[in-house]
Coordinates of C-alpha atoms in Angstrom, one line a residue:
Chain N
M1 CA 17.8 -11.8 29.4
D2 CA 15.7 -15.0 28.9
S3 CA 12.0 -14.6 29.0
P4 CA 10.4 -17.4 32.1
Y5 CA 7.6 -17.3 29.4
L6 CA 8.8 -19.0 27.2
P7 CA 7.7 -22.5 27.1
F8 CA 10.1 -25.9 26.1
L9 CA 8.8 -27.5 23.0
G10 CA 7.4 -31.9 24.0
M11 CA 7.0 -33.9 21.6
V12 CA 3.7 -36.4 22.3
E13 CA 4.9 -39.9 22.4
R14 CA 1.9 -42.3 23.3
S15 CA -2.2 -40.1 24.0
M16 CA -4.3 -42.5 25.0
R17 CA -8.1 -41.9 26.3
L18 CA -8.9 -42.5 29.4
S19 CA -12.0 -41.8 30.3
E20 CA -14.4 -39.7 28.8
K21 CA -13.0 -36.4 30.2
E22 CA -9.9 -37.5 30.9
R23 CA -6.6 -38.4 28.3
F24 CA -3.5 -39.1 29.3
F25 CA -0.1 -38.0 27.2
A26 CA 3.3 -38.9 27.9
V27 CA 5.2 -36.3 27.0
V28 CA 8.8 -36.4 25.4
P29 CA 10.8 -33.7 26.6
S30 CA 13.3 -31.0 24.8
S31 CA 14.9 -30.2 27.7
E32 CA 16.8 -32.3 30.5
A33 CA 16.1 -29.9 33.2
L34 CA 12.1 -30.4 32.3
L35 CA 12.4 -34.3 34.1
A36 CA 13.6 -33.1 36.8
Y37 CA 10.2 -32.3 39.0
R38 CA 8.6 -34.2 42.2
P39 CA 5.6 -35.3 43.2
G40 CA 3.2 -32.4 43.6
Q41 CA 5.0 -30.2 41.5
F42 CA 3.4 -28.8 38.0
F43 CA 3.4 -27.6 34.3
M44 CA 2.1 -25.1 32.7
V45 CA 1.1 -26.5 29.5
G46 CA 0.0 -24.9 26.7
L47 CA -0.9 -24.5 22.7
P48 CA -0.3 -21.6 20.3
G49 CA -3.6 -19.6 20.4
Y50 CA -5.1 -21.5 22.9
G51 CA -2.8 -20.6 26.0
E52 CA -1.5 -21.9 29.4
A53 CA -2.3 -23.8 31.7
P54 CA -1.6 -25.6 34.7
I55 CA -1.6 -29.2 34.7
S56 CA -0.2 -31.7 37.3
I57 CA 2.5 -34.3 36.8
T58 CA 1.4 -37.9 37.2
S59 CA 4.7 -39.6 36.5
A60 CA 7.4 -40.0 38.9
P61 CA 11.2 -38.8 39.4
G62 CA 12.8 -41.0 37.0
D63 CA 10.7 -41.1 34.2
T64 CA 12.0 -40.5 31.3
R65 CA 8.5 -39.3 30.1
I66 CA 7.1 -36.7 31.8
E67 CA 3.5 -38.3 32.1
L68 CA 0.5 -35.5 32.2
C69 CA -3.4 -36.4 32.7
V70 CA -6.0 -34.0 31.1
R71 CA -9.6 -33.2 32.3
A72 CA -11.2 -31.6 29.0
V73 CA -12.9 -28.6 30.0
G74 CA -12.0 -25.5 28.4
N75 CA -10.4 -24.5 24.7
L76 CA -7.1 -25.2 25.8
T77 CA -8.0 -28.9 27.7
N78 CA -9.7 -29.5 24.6
A79 CA -7.4 -28.8 22.3
L80 CA -4.9 -31.2 24.5
H81 CA -7.6 -33.7 23.9
K82 CA -7.2 -34.2 20.4
L83 CA -3.0 -34.3 20.4
R84 CA -1.9 -37.7 18.9
K85 CA 1.4 -39.2 18.9
G86 CA 4.1 -37.2 17.1
D87 CA 2.1 -34.0 17.8
R88 CA 4.3 -30.8 19.9
M89 CA 2.9 -29.4 23.3
W90 CA 4.8 -26.7 25.1
L91 CA 6.0 -26.9 28.8
R92 CA 6.8 -24.5 31.5
G93 CA 8.6 -25.2 34.3
P94 CA 8.1 -27.6 36.8
F95 CA 7.3 -25.2 39.1
G96 CA 6.1 -25.2 43.2
R97 CA 7.2 -27.1 46.2
G98 CA 6.0 -31.1 45.1
F99 CA 5.8 -33.8 47.9
A100 CA 9.3 -34.3 50.1
T101 CA 9.3 -38.1 49.7
N102 CA 12.5 -37.9 52.2
E103 CA 10.4 -36.9 55.0
M104 CA 7.9 -39.5 55.4
E105 CA 10.5 -41.7 54.7
G106 CA 9.5 -44.7 58.2
R107 CA 6.1 -43.6 58.3
D108 CA 2.5 -45.3 57.4
I109 CA 0.5 -43.6 55.5
V110 CA -3.1 -43.0 53.9
F111 CA -2.9 -41.4 50.6
V112 CA -6.6 -39.7 50.1
A113 CA -7.7 -38.5 46.9
G114 CA -10.7 -37.8 44.9
G115 CA -11.2 -37.1 41.8
I116 CA -8.9 -36.0 39.5
G117 CA -6.5 -35.6 43.1
I118 CA -5.9 -39.3 41.6
V119 CA -3.4 -37.8 39.0
P120 CA -0.9 -36.5 41.4
M121 CA -1.0 -39.2 43.8
R122 CA -0.2 -41.0 41.4
S123 CA 3.3 -39.4 41.1
L124 CA 3.9 -40.1 44.6
V125 CA 2.3 -43.4 45.3
K126 CA 4.6 -44.2 42.7
A127 CA 7.9 -42.5 44.2
V128 CA 6.9 -44.2 47.1
L129 CA 6.3 -47.9 45.8
A130 CA 9.6 -47.6 43.9
E131 CA 11.2 -47.3 47.4
R132 CA 9.0 -49.2 49.0
E133 CA 11.0 -50.8 51.9
R134 CA 11.3 -47.4 53.5
F135 CA 7.9 -47.0 54.2
G136 CA 6.0 -48.3 56.8
R137 CA 2.0 -49.7 55.7
L138 CA 0.4 -47.6 52.8
T139 CA -3.2 -46.9 52.3
L140 CA -4.8 -45.1 49.4
I141 CA -8.0 -44.5 49.7
Y142 CA -9.5 -43.1 46.3
G143 CA -13.1 -41.8 45.4
A144 CA -14.7 -40.6 42.0
R145 CA -18.2 -39.7 41.1
T146 CA -18.8 -42.6 38.9
P147 CA -16.7 -46.1 38.3
E148 CA -16.8 -44.9 35.0
E149 CA -15.0 -41.5 36.0
M150 CA -11.6 -43.6 38.4
L151 CA -8.7 -43.1 36.3
F152 CA -5.6 -45.9 36.6
T153 CA -7.4 -48.6 38.1
E154 CA -6.1 -51.2 35.4
E155 CA -2.8 -50.3 37.2
M156 CA -3.9 -50.4 40.9
D157 CA -3.8 -54.6 41.0
N158 CA 0.0 -54.2 40.3
W159 CA 0.1 -51.3 43.1
R160 CA -1.4 -53.6 45.2
R161 CA 0.8 -56.7 44.9
R162 CA 3.9 -53.8 45.4
G163 CA 2.5 -53.6 49.1
L164 CA -0.2 -50.5 48.6
D165 CA -3.5 -51.5 49.8
V166 CA -5.9 -49.7 47.6
Q167 CA -9.6 -48.9 48.7
L168 CA -11.9 -47.6 46.3
T169 CA -15.1 -45.8 47.0
V170 CA -18.0 -43.9 44.1
D171 CA -20.4 -41.5 45.1
K172 CA -23.2 -43.5 42.7
A173 CA -23.2 -46.6 42.1
E174 CA -24.8 -49.3 39.5
A175 CA -25.2 -52.5 39.0
R176 CA -21.6 -54.1 38.2
W177 CA -20.2 -52.2 41.0
K178 CA -19.3 -54.5 43.3
G179 CA -16.9 -51.8 46.0
N180 CA -17.6 -49.7 48.2
T181 CA -20.7 -46.2 48.1
G182 CA -20.2 -43.1 49.2
V183 CA -17.5 -40.2 49.9
V184 CA -13.9 -40.8 50.9
T185 CA -14.8 -40.3 54.2
T186 CA -17.0 -42.8 54.7
L187 CA -13.5 -45.3 54.5
I188 CA -11.3 -43.6 56.4
P189 CA -12.5 -44.3 60.2
K190 CA -12.0 -48.0 58.7
V191 CA -8.4 -47.6 58.6
S192 CA -6.7 -48.9 61.6
I193 CA -3.7 -46.9 62.2
K194 CA -0.8 -46.2 64.5
E195 CA -1.2 -43.1 66.1
K196 CA 2.7 -40.7 66.1
E197 CA 3.8 -43.3 63.0
T198 CA 1.0 -42.5 60.4
L199 CA 0.7 -39.6 57.3
G200 CA -2.1 -38.3 55.6
V201 CA -1.9 -37.0 52.3
I202 CA -5.1 -35.9 50.6
I203 CA -5.4 -34.7 47.0
G204 CA -8.5 -33.6 45.4
P205 CA -11.4 -30.8 44.8
P206 CA -11.9 -28.5 47.3
V207 CA -15.3 -29.1 48.7
M208 CA -13.3 -32.3 50.5
Y209 CA -10.4 -31.2 52.2
R210 CA -12.3 -30.0 55.6
F211 CA -13.9 -33.5 55.7
V212 CA -11.0 -35.4 54.8
I213 CA -9.3 -33.4 57.3
L214 CA -11.3 -34.2 59.8
S215 CA -11.6 -38.1 59.3
L216 CA -8.0 -37.5 59.7
K217 CA -7.4 -35.9 63.1
A218 CA -10.4 -38.1 64.3
L219 CA -7.7 -41.1 63.6
G220 CA -5.4 -39.5 65.7
L221 CA -3.2 -37.7 62.6
G222 CA -1.9 -33.8 63.7
A223 CA -1.9 -31.1 62.0
E224 CA 2.1 -32.3 61.0
D225 CA 1.0 -35.2 60.1
I226 CA -1.1 -34.5 57.5
Y227 CA 0.2 -33.1 53.6
M228 CA -2.0 -31.8 51.1
S229 CA -2.1 -29.7 47.5
L230 CA -4.2 -27.8 46.9
E231 CA -5.4 -26.7 43.6
R232 CA -5.3 -22.4 42.8
R233 CA -5.3 -21.4 38.7
M234 CA -2.4 -20.0 37.9
K235 CA -1.5 -18.1 34.6
C236 CA 2.2 -17.5 35.0
G237 CA 3.9 -20.0 37.7
V238 CA 7.0 -17.5 39.4
G239 CA 5.1 -15.5 41.4
K240 CA 3.8 -12.4 40.1
C241 CA 0.4 -12.8 38.5
G242 CA -1.6 -13.1 41.9
H243 CA -3.9 -15.8 41.2
C244 CA -2.9 -18.7 42.6
Q245 CA -2.6 -16.1 46.3
I246 CA -3.7 -17.8 49.5
N247 CA -3.6 -15.1 52.2
S248 CA 0.5 -14.5 52.3
V249 CA 1.6 -16.8 50.0
Y250 CA 2.2 -17.7 45.9
V251 CA 0.7 -20.8 45.7
C252 CA 2.6 -21.4 42.3
Q253 CA 6.1 -21.0 44.8
C254 CA 5.5 -21.9 48.0
G255 CA 2.9 -24.9 47.1
P256 CA 0.4 -26.3 46.0
V257 CA 1.5 -28.9 48.7
F258 CA 1.5 -27.8 52.5
K259 CA 1.6 -29.7 55.2
L260 CA -1.8 -28.8 57.8
S261 CA 0.1 -27.4 60.1
E262 CA 1.6 -24.6 57.6
L263 CA -1.9 -23.6 56.9
G264 CA -2.2 -21.7 60.2
G265 CA -2.2 -18.4 59.4
L266 CA -3.5 -19.3 55.8
P267 CA -7.7 -19.1 56.3
E268 CA -8.5 -18.8 52.4
A269 CA -6.3 -22.2 52.1
I270 CA -9.5 -24.3 52.1
Chain G
M1 CA 13.1 19.6 27.6
K2 CA 13.5 20.4 23.9
G3 CA 16.8 18.0 23.9
L4 CA 15.0 15.1 25.6
L5 CA 12.1 15.2 23.4
R6 CA 14.8 15.4 20.2
E7 CA 16.1 12.1 21.6
H8 CA 13.8 10.3 23.7
K9 CA 10.3 9.2 23.3
V10 CA 8.9 11.7 26.0
Y11 CA 5.8 10.7 28.2
G12 CA 4.7 13.3 30.9
T13 CA 1.4 15.0 32.7
V14 CA -1.1 17.1 30.3
E15 CA -4.5 18.3 31.3
K16 CA -7.2 16.3 29.6
D17 CA -10.8 16.8 30.3
G18 CA -9.8 19.2 32.5
F19 CA -8.0 16.7 34.9
P20 CA -4.0 15.9 34.6
A21 CA -3.3 13.1 32.9
F22 CA 0.3 11.5 31.4
A23 CA 0.3 10.9 28.2
E24 CA 3.0 11.7 24.9
I25 CA 4.6 15.3 25.0
F26 CA 5.7 16.0 21.3
E27 CA 6.0 20.2 22.2
V28 CA 7.3 22.4 25.0
D29 CA 4.2 23.3 25.5
D30 CA 2.0 20.3 26.1
L31 CA 3.9 19.9 29.0
K32 CA 1.6 20.8 32.0
L33 CA 3.4 19.9 35.3
S34 CA 0.5 19.2 37.6
E35 CA 0.9 19.6 41.4
T36 CA -2.0 17.2 41.9
P37 CA -2.3 13.4 41.3
T38 CA -3.2 11.5 38.0
H39 CA -6.1 9.5 38.1
L40 CA -4.0 7.0 36.4
S41 CA -0.5 6.8 37.8
A42 CA 2.6 5.8 35.3
K43 CA 2.7 2.6 36.0
E44 CA 1.3 1.9 32.0
F45 CA 4.6 3.3 30.8
L46 CA 6.5 0.3 32.4
F47 CA 4.2 -2.2 32.6
P48 CA 1.3 -1.7 30.0
Q49 CA -2.4 -2.5 30.3
R50 CA -1.4 -4.9 27.4
E51 CA 1.9 -6.2 26.6
V52 CA 3.1 -8.9 23.9
L53 CA 5.4 -11.9 26.1
L54 CA 5.6 -13.9 23.0
K55 CA 4.2 -14.2 19.5
F56 CA 3.6 -17.7 18.0
N57 CA 2.8 -19.8 14.9
M58 CA -0.3 -21.9 15.3
R59 CA 1.2 -23.8 11.6
T60 CA 4.3 -24.7 12.8
S61 CA 3.9 -24.3 16.9
T62 CA 6.5 -21.9 17.5
H63 CA 6.9 -18.9 19.7
V64 CA 9.6 -16.1 20.4
P65 CA 10.2 -14.0 22.9
V66 CA 9.1 -10.5 22.8
I67 CA 10.9 -7.8 25.3
E68 CA 9.9 -4.4 24.0
A69 CA 11.8 -1.3 25.3
E70 CA 12.5 1.7 23.5
K71 CA 14.3 4.5 25.6
Q72 CA 11.7 7.3 27.1
V73 CA 11.2 9.8 30.0
L74 CA 8.8 9.6 32.2
I75 CA 8.4 13.8 33.5
G76 CA 5.7 15.1 36.6
L77 CA 5.9 11.5 38.4
H78 CA 5.3 13.0 42.4
P79 CA 7.1 11.1 45.0
C80 CA 4.4 8.2 45.9
D81 CA 3.9 7.5 41.7
I82 CA 8.3 6.9 42.2
K83 CA 8.3 5.2 45.8
G84 CA 5.5 2.9 43.7
M85 CA 7.8 2.4 41.5
G86 CA 10.5 1.2 43.2
L87 CA 7.8 -1.3 44.7
M88 CA 7.5 -2.5 41.5
D89 CA 10.9 -3.3 40.4
R90 CA 11.5 -5.2 43.8
V91 CA 8.6 -7.1 43.0
F92 CA 9.4 -7.8 39.2
S93 CA 13.2 -8.9 40.1
H94 CA 12.4 -10.9 43.1
G95 CA 12.4 -14.2 42.8
V96 CA 12.2 -15.3 38.8
S97 CA 12.4 -12.0 37.0
D98 CA 10.2 -10.4 34.4
P99 CA 12.7 -9.3 31.9
N100 CA 9.9 -7.1 30.0
Y101 CA 9.8 -5.4 32.8
L102 CA 13.0 -4.5 33.5
A103 CA 14.2 -4.1 30.4
R104 CA 11.7 -1.6 29.5
R105 CA 12.6 0.0 33.0
E106 CA 16.4 0.2 32.7
Q107 CA 15.7 2.3 29.4
T108 CA 13.3 4.6 31.5
I109 CA 14.9 8.2 32.4
V110 CA 12.1 9.4 35.8
V111 CA 12.2 12.9 36.4
G112 CA 10.3 13.4 38.9
T113 CA 8.1 17.0 40.4
D114 CA 6.2 18.2 44.0
C115 CA 3.3 18.2 44.5
V116 CA 0.8 19.5 46.4
P117 CA -2.6 17.1 48.3
D118 CA -5.5 16.9 47.5
E119 CA -8.4 16.0 50.1
Y120 CA -7.3 11.7 49.0
C121 CA -3.6 12.2 49.6
F122 CA -1.8 10.5 52.9
C123 CA 1.4 9.9 51.8
S124 CA 2.5 12.3 54.9
S125 CA 1.1 9.0 57.3
L126 CA 3.2 6.5 55.2
G127 CA 6.1 8.3 55.0
T128 CA 6.3 8.1 50.8
D129 CA 6.0 11.8 50.4
K130 CA 9.6 12.8 50.4
V131 CA 11.9 10.7 47.9
E132 CA 15.7 10.8 48.3
D133 CA 16.3 8.4 45.2
G134 CA 14.6 6.3 42.6
F135 CA 14.2 9.2 39.9
D136 CA 17.1 10.4 37.8
I137 CA 16.0 14.3 38.1
F138 CA 13.7 15.9 41.0
L139 CA 12.3 19.6 40.2
H140 CA 11.1 21.3 42.4
R141 CA 9.0 24.3 41.9
I142 CA 10.0 27.8 43.1
S143 CA 8.2 31.4 42.1
R144 CA 11.2 31.6 39.3
G145 CA 11.6 28.5 38.1
F146 CA 13.2 24.8 39.8
L147 CA 15.8 23.9 41.7
V148 CA 17.0 20.7 40.8
R149 CA 18.2 17.3 42.6
T150 CA 19.9 14.3 40.5
S151 CA 20.2 10.8 42.4
T152 CA 22.3 9.2 39.5
D153 CA 25.0 9.7 36.9
R154 CA 22.7 9.5 34.3
G155 CA 20.0 12.1 35.7
A156 CA 23.5 14.8 36.7
E157 CA 24.8 13.9 32.8
L158 CA 21.2 14.9 30.6
L159 CA 20.6 18.1 33.1
S160 CA 24.3 19.2 32.7
R161 CA 24.5 18.6 28.7
L162 CA 20.3 19.6 28.3
A163 CA 19.6 22.1 30.7
D164 CA 21.7 25.6 32.5
S165 CA 21.6 25.3 35.9
R166 CA 23.4 27.0 38.6
E167 CA 23.6 26.8 42.8
P168 CA 20.6 27.9 44.1
T169 CA 20.4 31.4 46.1
V170 CA 20.1 30.6 50.3
R171 CA 16.9 32.6 49.6
E172 CA 15.8 30.1 47.5
L173 CA 16.5 27.2 49.5
K174 CA 14.4 28.9 52.1
E175 CA 11.2 29.2 49.4
L176 CA 11.7 25.6 49.1
E177 CA 11.6 25.0 53.0
E178 CA 8.7 27.1 53.2
R179 CA 6.9 25.6 50.2
G180 CA 7.9 22.4 51.9
A181 CA 6.2 23.2 55.3
Q182 CA 3.0 24.5 53.4
R183 CA 2.4 21.2 51.8
E184 CA 2.8 19.4 54.8
R185 CA 0.4 21.5 56.4
A186 CA -2.3 21.3 53.3
F187 CA -2.8 17.0 53.9
K188 CA -6.2 16.6 55.0
A189 CA -6.4 12.9 54.9
K190 CA -4.5 10.7 57.6
I191 CA -4.0 7.9 59.2
N192 CA -4.2 8.0 62.9
G193 CA -0.8 5.0 63.2
A194 CA 2.3 4.2 62.9
P195 CA 2.8 2.6 59.1
E196 CA 5.6 -0.3 60.8
D197 CA 1.9 -0.9 63.0
L198 CA -0.4 -1.4 59.7
P199 CA 0.3 -5.3 59.2
A200 CA -0.5 -5.8 62.7
I201 CA -3.7 -4.3 62.5
Y202 CA -4.6 -5.4 59.3
A203 CA -3.0 -8.9 60.5
K204 CA -6.0 -8.6 63.4
S205 CA -9.1 -7.5 61.3
D206 CA -9.8 -10.8 59.3
E207 CA -13.4 -10.8 61.4
S208 CA -13.6 -7.3 61.2
P209 CA -17.2 -5.8 60.3
V210 CA -15.9 -3.1 58.0
W211 CA -15.1 -5.8 55.4
E212 CA -19.1 -6.5 54.6
K213 CA -19.6 -3.2 55.2
I214 CA -17.4 -1.8 52.3
G215 CA -18.4 -5.4 50.1
A216 CA -22.1 -4.5 50.3
I217 CA -21.6 -1.5 48.7
C218 CA -18.5 -2.7 46.2
Y219 CA -19.7 -2.6 42.4
G220 CA -16.2 -5.0 42.0
C221 CA -15.7 -3.1 39.0
G222 CA -11.7 -2.5 39.1
A223 CA -11.2 0.7 39.0
C224 CA -8.8 0.6 41.9
N225 CA -6.6 -2.4 40.9
N226 CA -6.5 -0.6 37.7
V227 CA -5.5 3.2 38.9
C228 CA -3.4 2.0 41.8
P229 CA 0.6 2.5 41.2
T230 CA 1.4 -1.0 43.0
C231 CA -1.2 -3.9 41.6
Y232 CA 0.6 -5.6 39.4
C233 CA -1.6 -8.7 39.3
F234 CA -2.5 -9.8 35.7
D235 CA -4.4 -12.6 33.0
V236 CA -2.4 -13.8 30.5
K237 CA -4.1 -14.7 27.1
D238 CA -3.3 -15.7 23.6
E239 CA -5.0 -13.5 21.0
V240 CA -4.8 -15.2 17.6
R241 CA -4.7 -13.0 14.5
P242 CA -7.6 -12.8 11.4
N243 CA -5.6 -15.5 9.9
L244 CA -5.4 -17.8 12.2
V245 CA -2.0 -19.0 11.7
E246 CA -0.3 -16.2 13.7
G247 CA -0.6 -14.3 17.5
E248 CA 0.8 -13.2 20.3
R249 CA 0.5 -14.3 24.2
V250 CA 0.1 -11.6 26.4
R251 CA -0.6 -10.2 29.4
T252 CA -3.3 -7.7 30.7
W253 CA -4.1 -6.0 33.8
D254 CA -6.2 -8.0 35.6
G255 CA -7.3 -7.1 39.4
C256 CA -8.3 -9.3 42.6
T257 CA -11.4 -6.9 42.9
L258 CA -12.9 -8.4 40.1
E259 CA -15.5 -11.8 40.9
D260 CA -13.3 -14.4 38.5
F261 CA -9.8 -13.7 40.2
A262 CA -9.6 -16.7 42.3
K263 CA -11.9 -18.9 40.7
V264 CA -10.6 -22.2 40.2
A265 CA -11.8 -25.7 38.4
G266 CA -15.4 -26.4 38.9
E267 CA -16.5 -22.8 39.5
H268 CA -15.1 -23.4 42.6
N269 CA -14.3 -19.3 44.3
F270 CA -11.5 -19.5 47.1
R271 CA -12.6 -15.3 47.5
K272 CA -16.3 -15.3 46.2
S273 CA -17.6 -12.5 47.9
R274 CA -16.8 -9.2 46.9
A275 CA -15.9 -8.6 50.6
E276 CA -13.4 -10.8 50.3
R277 CA -12.3 -9.5 47.7
L278 CA -12.1 -6.1 49.0
R279 CA -10.5 -8.0 52.2
H280 CA -7.8 -9.2 50.3
R281 CA -6.7 -6.3 48.5
F282 CA -6.3 -4.1 51.8
N283 CA -3.8 -6.9 53.1
R284 CA -2.2 -7.1 50.1
K285 CA -1.8 -3.3 50.6
F286 CA -1.1 -3.3 53.9
R287 CA -0.1 -6.8 55.2
Y288 CA 0.5 -9.6 52.8
L289 CA 3.1 -8.3 50.7
A290 CA 5.0 -6.5 53.9
G291 CA 6.5 -9.9 54.8
T292 CA 8.4 -10.3 51.7
F293 CA 9.5 -7.1 50.5
D294 CA 9.9 -5.5 54.6
S295 CA 7.0 -2.7 52.9
L296 CA 3.9 -2.0 53.0
F297 CA 2.7 -1.9 49.2
C298 CA 0.7 1.3 49.5
V299 CA 2.0 5.1 48.8
G300 CA -0.5 7.3 50.0
C301 CA -1.3 8.2 46.8
G302 CA -5.5 8.2 47.3
R303 CA -6.4 7.1 43.4
C304 CA -8.4 3.8 44.7
S305 CA -10.9 6.3 46.9
R306 CA -10.3 8.8 44.3
T307 CA -11.4 6.7 41.8
C308 CA -14.0 4.7 44.2
L309 CA -17.4 5.4 42.3
V310 CA -19.4 3.8 45.8
K311 CA -16.3 6.5 48.0
I312 CA -14.6 3.4 49.8
N313 CA -12.2 5.2 50.7
I314 CA -8.7 3.3 52.1
V315 CA -7.9 5.9 54.4
D316 CA -11.1 5.7 56.7
V317 CA -11.3 1.6 56.1
T318 CA -7.8 1.9 57.5
N319 CA -8.8 3.8 60.5
E320 CA -11.7 2.2 61.1
L321 CA -9.7 -1.0 62.0
I322 CA -7.2 1.3 64.1
R323 CA -10.2 2.2 66.0
E324 CA -11.1 -1.3 65.8
S325 CA -8.1 -2.3 67.3
H326 CA -7.6 0.0 70.1
R327 CA -11.7 -1.4 71.5
R328 CA -10.0 -4.4 71.2

């Protein structure tokens, strides 16, 4: 029997600093099967000697490379930051349930990303923009602590050109910051939406969810119309280790993407 | 028994510091079939406390999967232990199956034996006090020897090859029945409700004051997770050898009552208080896993209550929740 704990090889094709703490990798996987992912899914990324951690996919399906963005916070992620072109990293996955973009067709979408929530959100945004004509009005609200911590901003003009309204905000502004200051919820009421036609998507740190949900509901979105990706610290990815459990569900199997309406019996979700 | 020892690695119940415990059996006399439960369950023989999943080499950046299994016999499992093992079999074969557990299970012969409840045992409340399968051989003690049941071909083959047996007499069967009735009367701990009602009772108990009450005294030591025959959560870590080149990816038992268990990035903890962590553990036993496996995940062995340093008792907690549900 094959071991589900045995990782697949990935060759680093590009390694690029994005910010003080975040690094971007484009990885060529040794198995085609690893490329069959959806936005919102994740890989267990590892290095021998340093262990594994769940890492969000930032590229869109159809890409021939797996793009990842890693924040350096511990031994493994610091070791990953040292990888350069031609180095090896190890991947298991893709795991979890991602965003079903076909369910979102024909709708207006408000994407709300906080901090490194932009990493998996980029995968979804790119997937949606790749089939732009299938969707209605698209808005991205993205908040970071400081302008320096904002990721992928250089791509956003391109996203704007393709019909995504990008609204940025920072917690702490500085002199040359021209945009909005304040948490993401300060921007949500400014979005004009058509009730029953709009979907909301939330990805960000745990503290963000309650407030963003309230703001989206205030705009008129129902629990069926709000999607979110929930963070947990997975250790196995195959529904055994128990770390990602929210009440009765394992996030690595049933999530990380949920509709708000699915979280009714899961008080520990947010 | 001698035959078994010649052919297999054998683990069974021994007396250790005056308590029954599982240990390797080297000679026939080592085995002391215990009527009361061992403090630790037998899960470590199928799901070891520390287990290698992969061997790796940091210089070449390569891994090799490790699936270790050898022929073994476990002797002295009580009905609750056998039921617990059956649940573990289902967990590790559910969805993506776990070859490490399943390979070891495949190579394991289970010899059950009957028991007498102590003050913590409550298997009779959950219907896990008797087993029809899940073992290869089951030994029922009577005044002169054992009445033996087999539930697998492997068990029947072993028995016919390694033991002298004959059909039981009417008198012997009568004695077995009397012992069974005596055992039923001996249960002190009882859940005051039907097992099939427990998921619903737990589902209504999220706001119960019980959780704060036991959370206030819990040490968060994780002993209840360790001794439980159906607790299977684990952590995965890399252990590097002193040569700093080779090493092993290992899984070790972990417990949802430990503080860091549900912690995520940025130090956010989804179950910050001990009350919340205990509620999670109890719900896993009586509610959460019932949806997936159509079975409670408590087998009534009482080990968590027996081992708890502050005397949190799973039967008392459950009975209090049942009382609360009647009051509502």
